[in-house]
Amino acid sequence: MTSKSIDINECKEKLDDCAPEAKCSDRNGSFTCRCLPGYSGDGRFCNDINECNTNVHNCNPWAVCNNTVGSFNVDECATSTHDCHGVAHCFNNPGSFSCECRKDYIGDGIACEPNGDFSVTIRNISQDKYHATTVSRSVKSIQEAVIQGLNEDLTVLKSTFEWSVVSEMELAASESALGTLVSQGTTEWTINRRSIPAGIYQVKFNTTITVGDQESPRMLYAFDYGFIEVIAAPVRAIIDGGSSVRWGSKNIVTVDGSLSYDADIGPGIHTGLNFTWTCRNNTSVSNTCFGSFHDEGNLSSAIIRIDPSRLETDKTYFLRLTVSKDVRSSFAEMSFAIAAGEVPQVTLRCFVDCGAIVSASNKLRVTSKCLNSPCNGSSYEWRLSKLNGSKWVNISILPNMTSTAVNASNMIIRKNSLQSKSKYNLTLFVKSLEGTYGFSMFLFETAGEPHSGYCTPSVSEGVKPSSSLDPCVSSPVQVANKLKSLVVMEGNKLDGFLNKGELSQAVQLGISVIKSTNEKSECGKELDPQDKALIFSTLITKFTAITPENLEMSRLVMSVVSLAMGAEVDVNDNSNNDNLELTMQLTESTSSMMISTLNDPEEPFTPALELTATSVTGCLTNVLKSAAGSSQDRADSAATTPSQEFVKKASEKLSSMSDAFFGRLVPSEDLVLKTPHLVISLKKVTANDAKGLSMGDGPSKFKLPSSLGNIGGGEINAKMQAVDFNPFTWDSSSKKIKSSVTSLELKSNSAEKLNVSNLDNDIEIVIPISNPPKNSSNTTQHYFLKPDCISFRSFYADLAYVPVSLRLGLAITGVEIEMRIKFGQRPTMVNFDHNFTFMFKSKCDNQTVVNKNCFTKDGSVKVTPSKPGFLHVGLLIKGSKNESQHSRQIRSCFDHRRERRSCVGVKDPPPKGVLKTMVPQYDPNTDINYTLTIIQSSCLYWSEETEKWTAEDCRVK
């Protein structure tokens, strides 16, 4: 008999005696017990192992180890291995974690969204704290928020916009950290360079909008957020002089690395920077530049000297500057070739706003210096090449590409003349009179086309506001009410745009309303001046209340303010002082922002700067025009009126703003800021180029004499300003001004005015007369003089105390002419106010060339009337009988004389009278042709000391 045994699974039937912390394993006929991981023992008795105490855990060194029975717990919250949202709390649980959105956010903790009454979105920012948007401390950037989801039927009464940043530490320590307020009042926030320390920050944009009506307003709240990681800026190594140069072997060369800087601090400060110089050739590296470093004990300096005579000629070396600080470092290299003897030693510098990568949409300015003796009398030639694959291809420098010639000492490449995302080589060759040459090369790359981001409109034209009114059918009052409903009345559309931060739409609407208010309908109707003034004044008030965050925003705001103020001046001839003050405050803040940008060498010289300057000029021009009109109305007031102060402040602001641009101009470069009523022309020149300099825009211009005497060396800043109205009207002398007002300033680079007195020749200024006198005598007339007769001419002087110029011209020489002048009546031989004698001589006495053309000099004088009235001129050939004979005979101009008779006779009856007009006839044998020009036009200038217009030391041609 055979028996079969049946195995019993003690583990499954729970017949084992294993410890609860052990695992039971069935065996044939038996079972085994083994303690679970985290326990020790024989399986029937198991004890917990503390992995945290015995260091057998695998926690991160910076993590917290919490021992649990049987194992250990990883704190995912502490080790950031969780997937909670950046604005959620992470809670560690045994063996796991949980997430919960913070206050003011809704979601499951894995995804959290702002909880608000409408939608707000910050553009192009990450909401993931662990993948934050990178922001470099050395780069200016802009954050913009957009308000969405707000019911358009709601009437917006008021709004507030606030930007704040919350550091990572603050965010962890507080349920709803308020953070630091960084901007308010607009939907844009400009992150200026070095304004925020390195680290991770939450950026919040909060907005509160009051809607409804004034009696029962309702407040709505919304916000959006994102995360930025501000990273430390690099150190920048810069070798001044060019990417590649050629030196002669005789002269010691100075190499300057002092332009290097820590971008976390800014240019000009070397605190903490370490400088290291090395050299290499094609085969080896040398810390002493193969023995050519002139002062080997000073190789940690920013400036070193190299002795090329210690190097081999006709070979190329590479100089490297390494700049380091903490864990950051960078290097720059310059290659230099050694030539035998002396060659022109030229260096290049890309001026201010450029680096290894430049923007093709900006001007590229490269200046040169050539200081050693071979540079004297040398010639210059610029060459440009572009990298095409692995080959450099020469590019012709066409006149339309540059503002300077190819043989000039500096090079200015116009904006948009180079291709984007390309590598270029700009080289200057300098050839001496002896035929030796030197060169300096500048290698650069143009930036690629922008990607991602967003665009903001540049408003120059508005969109005509929709209206169901036909201006030819509707009355002007109806049209005015419709326009006022858009910008003035309660619940207007303009406030809706502004309160939602929609500046571009508000600007478009504002410009459109101004144009619609100003235009005359096809049927000739136009709005009442009071309605116009109300609309314009309202727009000025609302737009000047905006605090611009950047230059682009300033330009948008000023486009409306300038247009509105100009239109207001056209309606009223002046503007109220409140609007003048508001406009001055706006231009003050914008000018300060712009001047700060111009003075910052890290800021590029973009077209936006010029456009902003033109907008500022337009606003200040309107201030001048309005204030000048007000001053004219109060010309009799003895006290200084507010309008006079506005003229002075606006003039000073125009001057300081335009002067700031000189810091960005290179010699031979000019800049014009032009508005409809005012033009500012700027030009930087060398002292030599200032001789004979001409400047001007349109009809107004000036020319300096070719000999200016000793005006020193260096660079000269020339500024010409022409305004087509008279800003200085508070003195009665302003009535003399009949032309545009032009000013000319010559200053050194240190802003000191140059002394150009005692010139051999005059400074010529051409100023067109805008309102020429209607006096018909302001022309040149041709007459003739008889030997024994006074010739009379008269002229009406319109203005008192304004000189009258008289110029007498003859076609022959060797003649003296006497001129007598009398105000109010004809002069006689004994009764006159002025007496002048002109001696006409040839300009070319003692000539030696046969048939040489010779001319007589004109005789010119000036007299000044004390009141408007006639000025009478009598001309007489000096030495004629009329002057020398003193008999009692009655003389006639026609040789008819009464003779003394020796006897008394009876008179014949008088003949019958005959009316006969006697016209003097020209006798070529005795008479003299002459020309006489009389004009009352004066060169006047505004004296800041006396605050009057004066003609002292001015002459009119």
mmCIF file of C-alpha atoms in Angstrom, residues 152-452:
data_model
loop_
_atom_site.group_PDB
_atom_site.id
_atom_site.type_symbol
_atom_site.label_atom_id
_atom_site.label_comp_id
_atom_site.label_asym_id
_atom_site.label_seq_id
_atom_site.Cartn_x
_atom_site.Cartn_y
_atom_site.Cartn_z
ATOM 1 C CA GLU A 152 -17.074 95.948 -21.255
ATOM 2 C CA ASP A 153 -20.504 97.171 -20.145
ATOM 3 C CA LEU A 154 -19.110 98.137 -16.750
ATOM 4 C CA THR A 155 -18.275 101.780 -16.133
ATOM 5 C CA VAL A 156 -14.753 101.980 -14.740
ATOM 6 C CA LEU A 157 -14.421 104.766 -12.167
ATOM 7 C CA LYS A 158 -10.911 104.227 -10.876
ATOM 8 C CA SER A 159 -8.096 101.711 -10.997
ATOM 9 C CA THR A 160 -4.826 100.970 -9.241
ATOM 10 C CA PHE A 161 -1.916 98.951 -10.605
ATOM 11 C CA GLU A 162 0.904 97.628 -8.433
ATOM 12 C CA TRP A 163 3.943 95.475 -9.138
ATOM 13 C CA SER A 164 5.724 93.726 -6.288
ATOM 14 C CA VAL A 165 8.438 91.089 -5.912
ATOM 15 C CA VAL A 166 8.595 88.430 -3.192
ATOM 16 C CA SER A 167 11.885 86.698 -2.471
ATOM 17 C CA GLU A 168 12.022 82.914 -2.138
ATOM 18 C CA MET A 169 12.717 83.255 1.581
ATOM 19 C CA GLU A 170 9.727 85.564 2.102
ATOM 20 C CA LEU A 171 7.523 83.226 0.121
ATOM 21 C CA ALA A 172 8.484 80.263 2.305
ATOM 22 C CA ALA A 173 8.032 82.167 5.557
ATOM 23 C CA SER A 174 4.614 83.700 4.917
ATOM 24 C CA GLU A 175 1.234 82.457 3.808
ATOM 25 C CA SER A 176 0.676 85.566 1.634
ATOM 26 C CA ALA A 177 3.824 87.671 1.617
ATOM 27 C CA LEU A 178 3.304 91.241 0.475
ATOM 28 C CA GLY A 179 6.797 91.558 -0.920
ATOM 29 C CA THR A 180 8.441 94.807 -2.052
ATOM 30 C CA LEU A 181 6.524 97.332 -4.138
ATOM 31 C CA VAL A 182 8.643 98.058 -7.220
ATOM 32 C CA SER A 183 6.270 99.983 -9.514
ATOM 33 C CA GLN A 184 2.765 101.367 -9.564
ATOM 34 C CA GLY A 185 0.409 103.253 -11.818
ATOM 35 C CA THR A 186 0.957 101.360 -15.088
ATOM 36 C CA THR A 187 0.672 97.859 -16.510
ATOM 37 C CA GLU A 188 4.409 97.859 -17.255
ATOM 38 C CA TRP A 189 7.365 97.366 -14.964
ATOM 39 C CA THR A 190 10.881 98.181 -16.120
ATOM 40 C CA ILE A 191 13.534 96.079 -14.398
ATOM 41 C CA ASN A 192 16.539 98.357 -14.473
ATOM 42 C CA ARG A 193 20.077 97.044 -14.492
ATOM 43 C CA ARG A 194 21.375 95.852 -11.141
ATOM 44 C CA SER A 195 18.171 96.858 -9.357
ATOM 45 C CA ILE A 196 17.454 93.385 -7.890
ATOM 46 C CA PRO A 197 19.965 91.081 -6.143
ATOM 47 C CA ALA A 198 20.558 87.612 -7.567
ATOM 48 C CA GLY A 199 17.993 84.996 -6.518
ATOM 49 C CA ILE A 200 14.551 83.589 -7.284
ATOM 50 C CA TYR A 201 11.567 85.906 -6.905
ATOM 51 C CA GLN A 202 7.844 85.765 -7.315
ATOM 52 C CA VAL A 203 6.581 88.701 -9.394
ATOM 53 C CA LYS A 204 3.014 89.814 -8.665
ATOM 54 C CA PHE A 205 0.855 92.276 -10.537
ATOM 55 C CA ASN A 206 -2.139 93.411 -8.475
ATOM 56 C CA THR A 207 -4.959 95.515 -9.819
ATOM 57 C CA THR A 208 -8.038 96.927 -8.154
ATOM 58 C CA ILE A 209 -10.752 98.423 -10.358
ATOM 59 C CA THR A 210 -13.703 100.421 -9.065
ATOM 60 C CA VAL A 211 -16.789 100.050 -11.258
ATOM 61 C CA GLY A 212 -20.443 101.100 -11.222
ATOM 62 C CA ASP A 213 -21.558 104.612 -10.430
ATOM 63 C CA GLN A 214 -20.316 107.205 -7.964
ATOM 64 C CA GLU A 215 -23.162 106.623 -5.500
ATOM 65 C CA SER A 216 -22.745 102.836 -5.252
ATOM 66 C CA PRO A 217 -19.285 101.864 -6.480
ATOM 67 C CA ARG A 218 -18.057 98.281 -6.443
ATOM 68 C CA MET A 219 -14.443 97.144 -6.195
ATOM 69 C CA LEU A 220 -13.086 94.274 -8.269
ATOM 70 C CA TYR A 221 -9.743 92.616 -7.573
ATOM 71 C CA ALA A 222 -7.438 90.438 -9.647
ATOM 72 C CA PHE A 223 -3.776 89.561 -9.873
ATOM 73 C CA ASP A 224 -1.305 87.433 -11.755
ATOM 74 C CA TYR A 225 2.113 86.126 -10.858
ATOM 75 C CA GLY A 226 5.217 84.517 -12.245
ATOM 76 C CA PHE A 227 8.740 83.615 -11.200
ATOM 77 C CA ILE A 228 12.030 85.142 -12.280
ATOM 78 C CA GLU A 229 15.537 84.019 -11.473
ATOM 79 C CA VAL A 230 17.903 86.963 -11.350
ATOM 80 C CA ILE A 231 21.363 85.720 -12.200
ATOM 81 C CA ALA A 232 24.654 87.413 -11.440
ATOM 82 C CA ALA A 233 26.148 89.309 -14.361
ATOM 83 C CA PRO A 234 29.489 88.253 -15.833
ATOM 84 C CA VAL A 235 32.786 90.066 -15.670
ATOM 85 C CA ARG A 236 33.815 91.539 -19.013
ATOM 86 C CA ALA A 237 37.348 91.665 -20.315
ATOM 87 C CA ILE A 238 37.959 94.418 -22.883
ATOM 88 C CA ILE A 239 41.179 95.353 -24.683
ATOM 89 C CA ASP A 240 40.966 98.839 -26.127
ATOM 90 C CA GLY A 241 42.376 99.426 -29.593
ATOM 91 C CA GLY A 242 40.892 96.823 -31.923
ATOM 92 C CA SER A 243 40.732 93.104 -32.583
ATOM 93 C CA SER A 244 43.927 93.101 -34.616
ATOM 94 C CA VAL A 245 46.637 95.769 -35.084
ATOM 95 C CA ARG A 246 50.038 96.380 -36.705
ATOM 96 C CA TRP A 247 52.861 97.946 -34.698
ATOM 97 C CA GLY A 248 56.314 99.165 -35.611
ATOM 98 C CA SER A 249 59.344 97.686 -33.874
ATOM 99 C CA LYS A 250 60.834 100.948 -32.582
ATOM 100 C CA ASN A 251 58.225 102.415 -30.237
ATOM 101 C CA ILE A 252 56.980 100.979 -26.951
ATOM 102 C CA VAL A 253 53.252 100.332 -27.127
ATOM 103 C CA THR A 254 50.718 100.875 -24.345
ATOM 104 C CA VAL A 255 47.813 98.405 -24.197
ATOM 105 C CA ASP A 256 44.762 99.452 -22.198
ATOM 106 C CA GLY A 257 42.436 96.972 -20.501
ATOM 107 C CA SER A 258 40.879 99.504 -18.112
ATOM 108 C CA LEU A 259 37.541 99.373 -19.936
ATOM 109 C CA SER A 260 37.027 95.915 -18.404
ATOM 110 C CA TYR A 261 34.454 95.794 -15.628
ATOM 111 C CA ASP A 262 32.181 93.706 -13.453
ATOM 112 C CA ALA A 263 28.745 93.912 -15.057
ATOM 113 C CA ASP A 264 27.249 93.267 -11.609
ATOM 114 C CA ILE A 265 28.624 96.671 -10.537
ATOM 115 C CA GLY A 266 28.957 98.681 -13.744
ATOM 116 C CA PRO A 267 31.682 100.267 -15.893
ATOM 117 C CA GLY A 268 34.501 102.286 -14.417
ATOM 118 C CA ILE A 269 34.895 100.312 -11.170
ATOM 119 C CA HIS A 270 37.648 97.689 -10.825
ATOM 120 C CA THR A 271 36.980 96.681 -7.218
ATOM 121 C CA GLY A 272 37.811 92.988 -6.759
ATOM 122 C CA LEU A 273 38.888 92.463 -10.377
ATOM 123 C CA ASN A 274 42.042 90.489 -11.120
ATOM 124 C CA PHE A 275 43.930 91.198 -14.367
ATOM 125 C CA THR A 276 46.236 88.621 -15.951
ATOM 126 C CA TRP A 277 48.147 89.202 -19.206
ATOM 127 C CA THR A 278 49.686 86.468 -21.357
ATOM 128 C CA CYS A 279 51.017 86.124 -24.892
ATOM 129 C CA ARG A 280 51.218 83.338 -27.410
ATOM 130 C CA ASN A 281 52.459 82.708 -30.902
ATOM 131 C CA ASN A 282 51.596 79.811 -33.143
ATOM 132 C CA THR A 283 53.500 77.320 -31.029
ATOM 133 C CA SER A 284 53.728 78.383 -27.386
ATOM 134 C CA VAL A 285 52.334 80.545 -24.569
ATOM 135 C CA SER A 286 54.432 83.030 -22.584
ATOM 136 C CA ASN A 287 53.544 84.820 -19.358
ATOM 137 C CA THR A 288 56.131 87.493 -20.210
ATOM 138 C CA CYS A 289 55.094 87.825 -23.853
ATOM 139 C CA PHE A 290 58.433 86.346 -24.838
ATOM 140 C CA GLY A 291 60.265 88.966 -22.809
ATOM 141 C CA SER A 292 58.490 91.954 -24.392
ATOM 142 C CA PHE A 293 56.425 93.041 -21.382
ATOM 143 C CA HIS A 294 58.148 96.293 -20.470
ATOM 144 C CA ASP A 295 57.421 96.144 -16.741
ATOM 145 C CA GLU A 296 57.116 92.500 -15.767
ATOM 146 C CA GLY A 297 56.467 93.397 -12.149
ATOM 147 C CA ASN A 298 53.216 95.096 -13.025
ATOM 148 C CA LEU A 299 51.457 92.415 -15.061
ATOM 149 C CA SER A 300 48.395 92.430 -12.790
ATOM 150 C CA SER A 301 47.610 95.999 -13.797
ATOM 151 C CA ALA A 302 44.796 97.020 -16.141
ATOM 152 C CA ILE A 303 47.340 98.763 -18.407
ATOM 153 C CA ILE A 304 50.596 97.249 -19.634
ATOM 154 C CA ARG A 305 53.404 98.255 -21.989
ATOM 155 C CA ILE A 306 54.997 96.107 -24.670
ATOM 156 C CA ASP A 307 58.430 96.573 -26.268
ATOM 157 C CA PRO A 308 58.044 95.289 -29.866
ATOM 158 C CA SER A 309 61.812 95.461 -30.442
ATOM 159 C CA ARG A 310 62.126 92.294 -28.340
ATOM 160 C CA LEU A 311 59.872 90.381 -30.720
ATOM 161 C CA GLU A 312 60.497 89.037 -34.191
ATOM 162 C CA THR A 313 59.389 91.242 -37.087
ATOM 163 C CA ASP A 314 56.947 90.046 -39.728
ATOM 164 C CA LYS A 315 55.334 87.720 -37.212
ATOM 165 C CA THR A 316 51.942 87.782 -35.536
ATOM 166 C CA TYR A 317 51.387 87.380 -31.797
ATOM 167 C CA PHE A 318 48.237 87.056 -29.699
ATOM 168 C CA LEU A 319 47.791 89.050 -26.499
ATOM 169 C CA ARG A 320 45.254 87.742 -23.986
ATOM 170 C CA LEU A 321 43.740 89.593 -21.018
ATOM 171 C CA THR A 322 41.954 87.440 -18.436
ATOM 172 C CA VAL A 323 39.747 89.224 -15.921
ATOM 173 C CA SER A 324 38.441 87.265 -12.938
ATOM 174 C CA LYS A 325 36.417 87.830 -9.796
ATOM 175 C CA ASP A 326 35.084 85.193 -7.344
ATOM 176 C CA VAL A 327 34.061 82.258 -9.561
ATOM 177 C CA ARG A 328 33.518 84.383 -12.671
ATOM 178 C CA SER A 329 36.064 85.105 -15.384
ATOM 179 C CA SER A 330 36.313 86.157 -19.007
ATOM 180 C CA PHE A 331 39.051 86.922 -21.471
ATOM 181 C CA ALA A 332 39.695 89.111 -24.520
ATOM 182 C CA GLU A 333 42.330 88.723 -27.201
ATOM 183 C CA MET A 334 44.110 91.049 -29.608
ATOM 184 C CA SER A 335 46.411 89.894 -32.381
ATOM 185 C CA PHE A 336 49.313 92.135 -33.304
ATOM 186 C CA ALA A 337 51.803 92.007 -36.157
ATOM 187 C CA ILE A 338 55.302 93.464 -35.820
ATOM 188 C CA ALA A 339 56.751 95.545 -38.683
ATOM 189 C CA ALA A 340 60.322 96.744 -38.943
ATOM 190 C CA GLY A 341 60.893 100.437 -38.199
ATOM 191 C CA GLU A 342 58.146 102.965 -37.553
ATOM 192 C CA VAL A 343 54.608 102.699 -38.882
ATOM 193 C CA PRO A 344 51.442 104.665 -38.089
ATOM 194 C CA GLN A 345 50.188 103.230 -34.822
ATOM 195 C CA VAL A 346 46.397 103.389 -35.119
ATOM 196 C CA THR A 347 43.793 102.120 -32.653
ATOM 197 C CA LEU A 348 40.042 101.688 -33.017
ATOM 198 C CA ARG A 349 37.269 101.952 -30.520
ATOM 199 C CA CYS A 350 33.659 101.037 -31.083
ATOM 200 C CA PHE A 351 32.004 104.040 -29.485
ATOM 201 C CA VAL A 352 29.984 103.393 -26.314
ATOM 202 C CA ASP A 353 27.080 101.214 -27.435
ATOM 203 C CA CYS A 354 28.639 98.142 -28.981
ATOM 204 C CA GLY A 355 30.406 94.916 -28.165
ATOM 205 C CA ALA A 356 31.072 91.603 -29.826
ATOM 206 C CA ILE A 357 27.441 91.632 -30.994
ATOM 207 C CA VAL A 358 25.802 94.830 -32.231
ATOM 208 C CA SER A 359 22.348 95.660 -33.532
ATOM 209 C CA ALA A 360 22.084 96.296 -37.265
ATOM 210 C CA SER A 361 19.097 98.556 -36.604
ATOM 211 C CA ASN A 362 21.336 101.042 -34.731
ATOM 212 C CA LYS A 363 24.162 103.220 -36.014
ATOM 213 C CA LEU A 364 27.640 101.751 -35.657
ATOM 214 C CA ARG A 365 30.214 104.373 -34.613
ATOM 215 C CA VAL A 366 33.904 103.511 -34.707
ATOM 216 C CA THR A 367 36.521 106.120 -33.783
ATOM 217 C CA SER A 368 40.245 106.011 -34.418
ATOM 218 C CA LYS A 369 43.396 107.447 -32.867
ATOM 219 C CA CYS A 370 46.780 107.734 -34.513
ATOM 220 C CA LEU A 371 49.260 109.550 -32.284
ATOM 221 C CA ASN A 372 52.845 108.698 -33.217
ATOM 222 C CA SER A 373 54.944 110.748 -35.650
ATOM 223 C CA PRO A 374 54.248 108.696 -38.838
ATOM 224 C CA CYS A 375 50.571 109.625 -38.423
ATOM 225 C CA ASN A 376 51.285 113.253 -39.364
ATOM 226 C CA GLY A 377 49.979 113.889 -42.865
ATOM 227 C CA SER A 378 48.948 110.257 -43.318
ATOM 228 C CA SER A 379 46.000 109.068 -45.402
ATOM 229 C CA TYR A 380 43.104 106.911 -44.172
ATOM 230 C CA GLU A 381 41.166 104.129 -45.871
ATOM 231 C CA TRP A 382 38.348 102.046 -44.401
ATOM 232 C CA ARG A 383 37.597 98.538 -45.664
ATOM 233 C CA LEU A 384 34.687 96.235 -44.834
ATOM 234 C CA SER A 385 34.395 92.481 -45.324
ATOM 235 C CA LYS A 386 31.821 89.867 -44.385
ATOM 236 C CA LEU A 387 32.309 86.236 -43.431
ATOM 237 C CA ASN A 388 30.654 84.016 -46.028
ATOM 238 C CA GLY A 389 31.003 80.458 -44.850
ATOM 239 C CA SER A 390 34.727 80.166 -44.090
ATOM 240 C CA LYS A 391 35.824 82.976 -46.429
ATOM 241 C CA TRP A 392 35.978 86.732 -45.919
ATOM 242 C CA VAL A 393 34.321 88.598 -48.817
ATOM 243 C CA ASN A 394 35.046 92.298 -49.416
ATOM 244 C CA ILE A 395 32.070 94.653 -49.354
ATOM 245 C CA SER A 396 32.090 98.026 -51.081
ATOM 246 C CA ILE A 397 31.401 100.865 -48.663
ATOM 247 C CA LEU A 398 28.783 102.840 -50.591
ATOM 248 C CA PRO A 399 27.958 106.479 -49.765
ATOM 249 C CA ASN A 400 24.415 105.574 -48.697
ATOM 250 C CA MET A 401 25.802 103.132 -46.099
ATOM 251 C CA THR A 402 27.785 105.642 -44.064
ATOM 252 C CA SER A 403 27.620 109.187 -42.720
ATOM 253 C CA THR A 404 31.379 109.593 -43.174
ATOM 254 C CA ALA A 405 33.735 109.167 -46.110
ATOM 255 C CA VAL A 406 35.938 106.091 -46.540
ATOM 256 C CA ASN A 407 38.984 108.316 -46.064
ATOM 257 C CA ALA A 408 37.743 109.938 -42.838
ATOM 258 C CA SER A 409 39.349 109.284 -39.471
ATOM 259 C CA ASN A 410 36.068 107.960 -38.003
ATOM 260 C CA MET A 411 33.435 105.646 -39.443
ATOM 261 C CA ILE A 412 29.673 105.920 -38.917
ATOM 262 C CA ILE A 413 27.662 103.136 -40.531
ATOM 263 C CA ARG A 414 24.005 104.061 -40.894
ATOM 264 C CA LYS A 415 21.315 101.964 -39.281
ATOM 265 C CA ASN A 416 19.962 99.041 -41.323
ATOM 266 C CA SER A 417 22.990 99.132 -43.650
ATOM 267 C CA LEU A 418 24.307 95.760 -42.448
ATOM 268 C CA GLN A 419 22.677 92.336 -42.527
ATOM 269 C CA SER A 420 21.464 90.744 -39.320
ATOM 270 C CA LYS A 421 23.121 87.646 -37.896
ATOM 271 C CA SER A 422 26.360 88.185 -39.840
ATOM 272 C CA LYS A 423 30.041 88.514 -38.972
ATOM 273 C CA TYR A 424 31.960 91.566 -40.216
ATOM 274 C CA ASN A 425 35.518 92.828 -40.296
ATOM 275 C CA LEU A 426 35.948 96.619 -40.358
ATOM 276 C CA THR A 427 39.584 97.640 -40.914
ATOM 277 C CA LEU A 428 41.246 101.050 -41.033
ATOM 278 C CA PHE A 429 44.508 101.342 -42.978
ATOM 279 C CA VAL A 430 46.676 104.391 -42.290
ATOM 280 C CA LYS A 431 49.464 105.144 -44.767
ATOM 281 C CA SER A 432 52.242 107.568 -43.851
ATOM 282 C CA LEU A 433 53.906 110.086 -46.141
ATOM 283 C CA GLU A 434 56.937 107.783 -46.263
ATOM 284 C CA GLY A 435 54.782 104.903 -47.546
ATOM 285 C CA THR A 436 54.687 102.770 -44.374
ATOM 286 C CA TYR A 437 51.323 101.595 -43.151
ATOM 287 C CA GLY A 438 49.578 100.533 -39.993
ATOM 288 C CA PHE A 439 46.136 99.087 -39.474
ATOM 289 C CA SER A 440 43.588 98.290 -36.825
ATOM 290 C CA MET A 441 40.766 95.830 -37.242
ATOM 291 C CA PHE A 442 37.398 95.594 -35.516
ATOM 292 C CA LEU A 443 35.627 92.218 -35.645
ATOM 293 C CA PHE A 444 31.953 92.194 -34.745
ATOM 294 C CA GLU A 445 28.732 90.303 -35.280
ATOM 295 C CA THR A 446 25.258 91.678 -35.915
ATOM 296 C CA ALA A 447 22.432 90.332 -33.802
ATOM 297 C CA GLY A 448 19.881 87.965 -35.242
ATOM 298 C CA GLU A 449 16.233 88.737 -35.744
ATOM 299 C CA PRO A 450 14.194 88.919 -32.528
ATOM 300 C CA HIS A 451 12.105 85.948 -31.517
ATOM 301 C CA SER A 452 9.306 85.338 -29.019
#
